[in-house]
PDB file of C-alpha atoms in Angstrom:
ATOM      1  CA  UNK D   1       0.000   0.000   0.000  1.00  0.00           C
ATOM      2  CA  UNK D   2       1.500   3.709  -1.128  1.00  0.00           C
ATOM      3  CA  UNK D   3       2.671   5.698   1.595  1.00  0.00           C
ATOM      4  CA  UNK D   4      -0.041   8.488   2.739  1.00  0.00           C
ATOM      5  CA  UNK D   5       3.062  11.082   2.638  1.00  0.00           C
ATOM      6  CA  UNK D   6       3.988  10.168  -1.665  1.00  0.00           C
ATOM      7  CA  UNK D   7       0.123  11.081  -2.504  1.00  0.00           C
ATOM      8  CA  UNK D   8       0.456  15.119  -1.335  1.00  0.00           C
ATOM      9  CA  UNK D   9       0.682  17.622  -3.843  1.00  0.00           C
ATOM     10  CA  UNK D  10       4.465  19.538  -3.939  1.00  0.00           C
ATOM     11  CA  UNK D  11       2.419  22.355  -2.719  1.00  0.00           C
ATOM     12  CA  UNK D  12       1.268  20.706   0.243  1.00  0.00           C
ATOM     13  CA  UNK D  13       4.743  19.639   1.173  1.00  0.00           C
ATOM     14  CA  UNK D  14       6.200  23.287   1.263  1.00  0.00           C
ATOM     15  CA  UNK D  15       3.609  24.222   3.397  1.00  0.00           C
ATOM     16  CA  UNK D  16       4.184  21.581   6.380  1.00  0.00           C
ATOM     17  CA  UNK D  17       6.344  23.838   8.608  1.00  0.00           C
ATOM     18  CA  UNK D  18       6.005  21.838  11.257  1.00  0.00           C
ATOM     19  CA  UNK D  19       8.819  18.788   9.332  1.00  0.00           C
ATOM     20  CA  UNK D  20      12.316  19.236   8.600  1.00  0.00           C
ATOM     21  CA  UNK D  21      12.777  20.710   5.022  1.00  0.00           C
ATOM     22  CA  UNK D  22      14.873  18.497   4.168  1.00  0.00           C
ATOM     23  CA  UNK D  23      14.067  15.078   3.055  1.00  0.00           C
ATOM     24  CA  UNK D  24      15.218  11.440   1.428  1.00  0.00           C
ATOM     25  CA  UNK D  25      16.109  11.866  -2.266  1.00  0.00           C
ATOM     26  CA  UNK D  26      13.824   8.079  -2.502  1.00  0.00           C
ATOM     27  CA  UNK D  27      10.732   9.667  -1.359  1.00  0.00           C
ATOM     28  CA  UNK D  28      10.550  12.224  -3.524  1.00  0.00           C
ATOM     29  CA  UNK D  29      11.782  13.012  -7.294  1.00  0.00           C
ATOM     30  CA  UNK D  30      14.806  14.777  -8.069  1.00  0.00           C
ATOM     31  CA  UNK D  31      12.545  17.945  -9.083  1.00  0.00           C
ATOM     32  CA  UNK D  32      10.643  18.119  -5.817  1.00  0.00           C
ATOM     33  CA  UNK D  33      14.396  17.526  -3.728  1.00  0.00           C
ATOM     34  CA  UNK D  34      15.975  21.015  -5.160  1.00  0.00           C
ATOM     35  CA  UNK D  35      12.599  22.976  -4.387  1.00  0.00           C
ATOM     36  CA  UNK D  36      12.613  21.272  -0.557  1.00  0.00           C
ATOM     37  CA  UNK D  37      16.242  22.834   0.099  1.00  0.00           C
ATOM     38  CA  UNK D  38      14.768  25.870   1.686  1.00  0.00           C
ATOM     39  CA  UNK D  39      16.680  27.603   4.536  1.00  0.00           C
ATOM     40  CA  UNK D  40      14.020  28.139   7.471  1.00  0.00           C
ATOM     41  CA  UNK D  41      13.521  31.765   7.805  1.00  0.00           C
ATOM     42  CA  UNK D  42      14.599  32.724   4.657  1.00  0.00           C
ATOM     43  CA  UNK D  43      11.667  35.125   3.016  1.00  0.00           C
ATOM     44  CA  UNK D  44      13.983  36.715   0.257  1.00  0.00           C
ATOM     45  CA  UNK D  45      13.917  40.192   2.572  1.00  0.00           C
ATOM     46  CA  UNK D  46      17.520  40.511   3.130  1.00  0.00           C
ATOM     47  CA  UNK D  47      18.665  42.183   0.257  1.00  0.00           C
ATOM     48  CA  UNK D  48      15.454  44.495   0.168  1.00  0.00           C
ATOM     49  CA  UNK D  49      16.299  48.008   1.436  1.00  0.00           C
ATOM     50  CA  UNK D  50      14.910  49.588   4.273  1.00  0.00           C
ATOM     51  CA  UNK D  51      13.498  46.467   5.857  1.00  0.00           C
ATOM     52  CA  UNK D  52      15.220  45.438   8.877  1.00  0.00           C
ATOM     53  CA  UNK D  53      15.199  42.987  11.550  1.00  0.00           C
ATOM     54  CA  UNK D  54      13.238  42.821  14.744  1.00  0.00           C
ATOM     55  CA  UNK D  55      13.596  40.917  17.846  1.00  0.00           C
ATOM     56  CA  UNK D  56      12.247  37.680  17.720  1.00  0.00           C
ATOM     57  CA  UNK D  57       8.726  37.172  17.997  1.00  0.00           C
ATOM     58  CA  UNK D  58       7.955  33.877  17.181  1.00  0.00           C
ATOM     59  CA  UNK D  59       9.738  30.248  16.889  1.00  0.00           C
ATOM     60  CA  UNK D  60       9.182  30.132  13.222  1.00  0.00           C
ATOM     61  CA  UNK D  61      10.325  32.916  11.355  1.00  0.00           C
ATOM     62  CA  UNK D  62      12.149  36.881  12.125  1.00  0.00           C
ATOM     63  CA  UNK D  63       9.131  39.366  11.154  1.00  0.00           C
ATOM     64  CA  UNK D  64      10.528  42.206   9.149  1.00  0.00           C
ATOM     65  CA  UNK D  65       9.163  45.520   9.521  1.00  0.00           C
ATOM     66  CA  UNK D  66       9.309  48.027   6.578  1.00  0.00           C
ATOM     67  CA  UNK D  67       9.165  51.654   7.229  1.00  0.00           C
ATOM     68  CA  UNK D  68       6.299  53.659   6.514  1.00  0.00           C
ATOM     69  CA  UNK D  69       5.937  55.326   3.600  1.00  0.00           C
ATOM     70  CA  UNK D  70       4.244  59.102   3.579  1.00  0.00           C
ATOM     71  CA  UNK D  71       3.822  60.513   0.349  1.00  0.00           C
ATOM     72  CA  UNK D  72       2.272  64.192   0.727  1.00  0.00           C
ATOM     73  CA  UNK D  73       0.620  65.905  -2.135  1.00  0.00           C
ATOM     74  CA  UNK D  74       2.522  69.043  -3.649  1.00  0.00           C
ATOM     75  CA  UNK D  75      -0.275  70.037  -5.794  1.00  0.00           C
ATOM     76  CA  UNK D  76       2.203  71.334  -8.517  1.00  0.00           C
ATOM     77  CA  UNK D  77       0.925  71.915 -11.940  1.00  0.00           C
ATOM     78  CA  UNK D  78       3.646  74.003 -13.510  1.00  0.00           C
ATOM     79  CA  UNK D  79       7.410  73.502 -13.964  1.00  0.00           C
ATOM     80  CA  UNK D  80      10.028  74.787 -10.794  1.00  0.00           C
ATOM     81  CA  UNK D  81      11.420  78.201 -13.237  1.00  0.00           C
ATOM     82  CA  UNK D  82      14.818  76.366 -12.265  1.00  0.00           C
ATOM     83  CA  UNK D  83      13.617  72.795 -13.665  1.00  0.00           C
ATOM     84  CA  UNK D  84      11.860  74.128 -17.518  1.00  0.00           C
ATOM     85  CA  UNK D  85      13.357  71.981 -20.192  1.00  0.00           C
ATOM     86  CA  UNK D  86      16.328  74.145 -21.439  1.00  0.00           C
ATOM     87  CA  UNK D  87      16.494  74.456 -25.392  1.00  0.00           C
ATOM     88  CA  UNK D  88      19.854  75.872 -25.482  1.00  0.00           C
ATOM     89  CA  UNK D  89      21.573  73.292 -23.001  1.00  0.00           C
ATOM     90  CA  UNK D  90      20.315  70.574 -24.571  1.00  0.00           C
ATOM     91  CA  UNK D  91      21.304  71.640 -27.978  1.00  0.00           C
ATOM     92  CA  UNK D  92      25.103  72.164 -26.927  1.00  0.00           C
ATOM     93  CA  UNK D  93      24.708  68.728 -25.818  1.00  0.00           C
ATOM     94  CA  UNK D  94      23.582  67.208 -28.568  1.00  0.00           C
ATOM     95  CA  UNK D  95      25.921  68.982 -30.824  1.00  0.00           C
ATOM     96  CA  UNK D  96      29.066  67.771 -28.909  1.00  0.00           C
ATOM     97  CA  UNK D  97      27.555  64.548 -29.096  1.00  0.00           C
ATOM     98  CA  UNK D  98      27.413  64.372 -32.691  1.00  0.00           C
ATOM     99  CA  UNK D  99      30.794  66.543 -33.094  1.00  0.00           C
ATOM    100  CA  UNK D 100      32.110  63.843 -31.245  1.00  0.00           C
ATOM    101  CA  UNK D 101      30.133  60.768 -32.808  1.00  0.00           C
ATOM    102  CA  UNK D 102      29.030  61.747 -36.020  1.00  0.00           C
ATOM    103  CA  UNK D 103      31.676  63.477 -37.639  1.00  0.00           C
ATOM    104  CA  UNK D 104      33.139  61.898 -40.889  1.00  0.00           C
ATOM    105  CA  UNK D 105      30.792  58.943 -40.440  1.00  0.00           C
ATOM    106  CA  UNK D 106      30.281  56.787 -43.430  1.00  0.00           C
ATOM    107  CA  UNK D 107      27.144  55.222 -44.008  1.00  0.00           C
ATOM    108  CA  UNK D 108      27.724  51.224 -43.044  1.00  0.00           C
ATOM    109  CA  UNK D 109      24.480  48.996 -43.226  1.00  0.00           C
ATOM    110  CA  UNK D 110      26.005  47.206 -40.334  1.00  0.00           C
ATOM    111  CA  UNK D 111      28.274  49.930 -38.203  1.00  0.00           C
ATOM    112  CA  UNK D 112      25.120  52.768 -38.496  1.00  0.00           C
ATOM    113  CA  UNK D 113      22.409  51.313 -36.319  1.00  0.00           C
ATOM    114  CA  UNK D 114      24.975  50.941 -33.626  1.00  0.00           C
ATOM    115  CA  UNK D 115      26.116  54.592 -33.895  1.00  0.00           C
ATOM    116  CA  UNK D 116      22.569  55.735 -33.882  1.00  0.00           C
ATOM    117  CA  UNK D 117      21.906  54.093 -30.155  1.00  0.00           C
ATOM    118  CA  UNK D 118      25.484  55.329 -28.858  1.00  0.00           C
ATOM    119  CA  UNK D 119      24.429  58.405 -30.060  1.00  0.00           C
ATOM    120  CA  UNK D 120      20.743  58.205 -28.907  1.00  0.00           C
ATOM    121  CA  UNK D 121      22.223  56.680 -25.344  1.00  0.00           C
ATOM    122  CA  UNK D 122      24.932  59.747 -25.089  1.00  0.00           C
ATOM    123  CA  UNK D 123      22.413  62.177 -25.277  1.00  0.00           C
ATOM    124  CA  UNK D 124      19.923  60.708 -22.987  1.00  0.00           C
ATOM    125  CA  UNK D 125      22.434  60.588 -20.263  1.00  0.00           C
ATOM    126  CA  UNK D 126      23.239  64.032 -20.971  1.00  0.00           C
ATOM    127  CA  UNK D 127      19.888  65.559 -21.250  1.00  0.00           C
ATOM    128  CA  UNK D 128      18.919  63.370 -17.815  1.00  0.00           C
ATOM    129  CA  UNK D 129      22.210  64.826 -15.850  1.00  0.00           C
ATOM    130  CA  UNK D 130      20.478  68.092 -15.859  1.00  0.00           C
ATOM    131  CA  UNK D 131      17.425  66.781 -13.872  1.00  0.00           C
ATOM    132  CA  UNK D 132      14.481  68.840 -15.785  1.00  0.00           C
ATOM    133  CA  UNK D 133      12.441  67.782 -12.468  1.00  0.00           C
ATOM    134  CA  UNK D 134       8.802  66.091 -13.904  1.00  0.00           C
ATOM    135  CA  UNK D 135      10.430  65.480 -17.085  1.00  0.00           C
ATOM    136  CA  UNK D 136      10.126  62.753 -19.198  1.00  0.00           C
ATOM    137  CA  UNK D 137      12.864  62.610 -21.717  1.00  0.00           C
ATOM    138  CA  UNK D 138      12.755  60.547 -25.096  1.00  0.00           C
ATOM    139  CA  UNK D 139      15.322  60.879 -27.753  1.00  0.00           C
ATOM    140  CA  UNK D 140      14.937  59.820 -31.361  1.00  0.00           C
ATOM    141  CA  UNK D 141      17.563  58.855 -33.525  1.00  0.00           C
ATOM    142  CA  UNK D 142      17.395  58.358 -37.419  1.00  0.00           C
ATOM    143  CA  UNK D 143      20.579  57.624 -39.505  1.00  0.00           C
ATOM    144  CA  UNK D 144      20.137  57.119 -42.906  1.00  0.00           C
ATOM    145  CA  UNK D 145      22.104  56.609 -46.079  1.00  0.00           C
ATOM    146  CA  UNK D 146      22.529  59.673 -48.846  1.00  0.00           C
ATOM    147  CA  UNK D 147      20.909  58.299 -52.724  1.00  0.00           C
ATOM    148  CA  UNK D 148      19.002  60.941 -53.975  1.00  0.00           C
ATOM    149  CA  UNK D 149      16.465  60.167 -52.119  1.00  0.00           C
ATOM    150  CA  UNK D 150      14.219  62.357 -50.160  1.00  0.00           C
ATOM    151  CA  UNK D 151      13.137  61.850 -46.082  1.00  0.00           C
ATOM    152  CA  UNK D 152       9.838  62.698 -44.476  1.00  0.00           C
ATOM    153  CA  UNK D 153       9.883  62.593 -40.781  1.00  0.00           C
ATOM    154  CA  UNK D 154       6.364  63.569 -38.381  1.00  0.00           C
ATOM    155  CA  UNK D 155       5.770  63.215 -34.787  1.00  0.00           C
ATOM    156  CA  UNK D 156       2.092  63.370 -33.001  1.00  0.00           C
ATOM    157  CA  UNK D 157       1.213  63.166 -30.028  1.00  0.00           C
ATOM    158  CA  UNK D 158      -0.627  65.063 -27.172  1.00  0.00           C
ATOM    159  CA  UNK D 159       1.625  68.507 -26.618  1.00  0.00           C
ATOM    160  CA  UNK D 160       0.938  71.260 -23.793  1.00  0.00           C
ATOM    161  CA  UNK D 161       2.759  74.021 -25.694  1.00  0.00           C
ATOM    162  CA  UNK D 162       3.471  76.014 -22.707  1.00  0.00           C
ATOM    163  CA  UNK D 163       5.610  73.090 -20.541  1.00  0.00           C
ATOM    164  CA  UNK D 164       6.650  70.727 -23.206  1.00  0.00           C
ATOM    165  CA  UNK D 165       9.405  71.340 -25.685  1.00  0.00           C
ATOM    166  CA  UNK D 166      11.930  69.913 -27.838  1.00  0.00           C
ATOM    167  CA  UNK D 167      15.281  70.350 -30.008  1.00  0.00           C
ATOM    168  CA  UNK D 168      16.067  69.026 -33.330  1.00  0.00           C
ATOM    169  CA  UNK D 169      19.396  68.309 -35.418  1.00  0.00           C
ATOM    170  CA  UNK D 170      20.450  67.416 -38.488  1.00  0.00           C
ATOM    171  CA  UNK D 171      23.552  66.853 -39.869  1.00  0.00           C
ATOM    172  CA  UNK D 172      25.147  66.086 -43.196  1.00  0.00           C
ATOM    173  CA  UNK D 173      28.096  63.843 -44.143  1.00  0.00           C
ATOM    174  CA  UNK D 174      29.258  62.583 -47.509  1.00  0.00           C
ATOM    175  CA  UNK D 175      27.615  59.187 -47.635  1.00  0.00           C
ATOM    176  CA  UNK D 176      25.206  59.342 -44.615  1.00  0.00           C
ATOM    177  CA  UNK D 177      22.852  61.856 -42.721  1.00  0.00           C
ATOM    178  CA  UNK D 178      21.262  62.011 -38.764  1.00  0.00           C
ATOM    179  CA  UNK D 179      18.307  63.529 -37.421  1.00  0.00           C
ATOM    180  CA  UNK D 180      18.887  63.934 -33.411  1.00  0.00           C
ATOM    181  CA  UNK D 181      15.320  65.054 -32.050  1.00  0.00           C
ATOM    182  CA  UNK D 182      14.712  65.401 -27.940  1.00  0.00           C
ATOM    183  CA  UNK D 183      11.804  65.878 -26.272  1.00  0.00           C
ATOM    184  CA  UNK D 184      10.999  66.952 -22.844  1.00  0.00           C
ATOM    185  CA  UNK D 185       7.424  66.214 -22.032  1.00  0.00           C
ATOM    186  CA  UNK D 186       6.125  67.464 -18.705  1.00  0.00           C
ATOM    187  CA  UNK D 187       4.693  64.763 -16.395  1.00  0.00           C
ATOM    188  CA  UNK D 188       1.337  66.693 -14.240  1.00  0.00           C
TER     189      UNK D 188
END
């Protein structure tokens, strides 16, 4: 007759605190044995910030106690003057960026794409360094290759014209050209 213990679900066997979590390798498959090596008291909290330990309260398990949050309104609807999206800083960093990037480029099928995130990853870094507080920053990158072709390029989406702005580039190179546009949209 089967043993009462081999018909529980795996579920049912995590749960029985009361028995050792560690078991025979014949009682139970090799899949079940790697999910019973548990340490007792081990609830994945000790790498979490800002919960710590508190005495003992139980013979089972520490309780953790996380701090309380308070989040208090600031009803702010504008931009801080000091925090409005600044047009001229971020279009001295964009043109370093492509000074530095961009110039005498060659159009490569392969090499371009990877130029255009460097480039698209540079100035987001940049543009984020000089915390526009509320904020949301989104850069958009186009290289493409020079045939006598012409290039269309339209953005839409919802716009408050009085917080939200943006600066656009383009340069020029023999073989290739790059459209750099950033956006600061404010978050209310």
């Amino acid at each position: 007759m089967a043993d009462p213990e081999l018909k529980k679900s795996k579920v049912s066997m995590m749960a029985m605190k009361s028995q050792s979590h560690t078991r025979s390798h014949a009682a139970f498959g090799s899949k079940s044995m790697s999910r019973m090596k548990m340490r007792k008291g081990s609830f994945g909290f000790a790498s979490v910030p800002g919960i710590r330990p508190v005495e003992r309260t139980s013979q089972l398990a520490i309780e953790f106690k996380r701090p309380p949050l308070l989040f208090l309104n600031t009803y702010q609807l504008d931009p801080h003057p000091d925090g409005i999206f600044n047009v001229p800083k971020v279009r001295k960093i964009t043109e370093e960026t492509l000074n530095e990037n961009f110039t005498g480029h060659r159009y490569n099928m392969q090499e371009s794409p990877a130029v255009a995130l460097k480039i698209a990853g540079e100035v987001m870094r940049k543009v984020k360094a000089l915390q526009f507080n509320r904020y949301r920053i989104c850069t958009v990158v186009t290289i493409g290759q020079k045939r006598a072709q012409s290039y269309n390029n339209a953005v839409s989406f919802l716009w408050d014209h009085e917080r939200d702005n943006y600066f656009d580039a383009q340069r020029e190179e023999s073989t290739a050209f790059i459209q750099v546009t950033t956006f600061g949209v404010y978050l209310d």
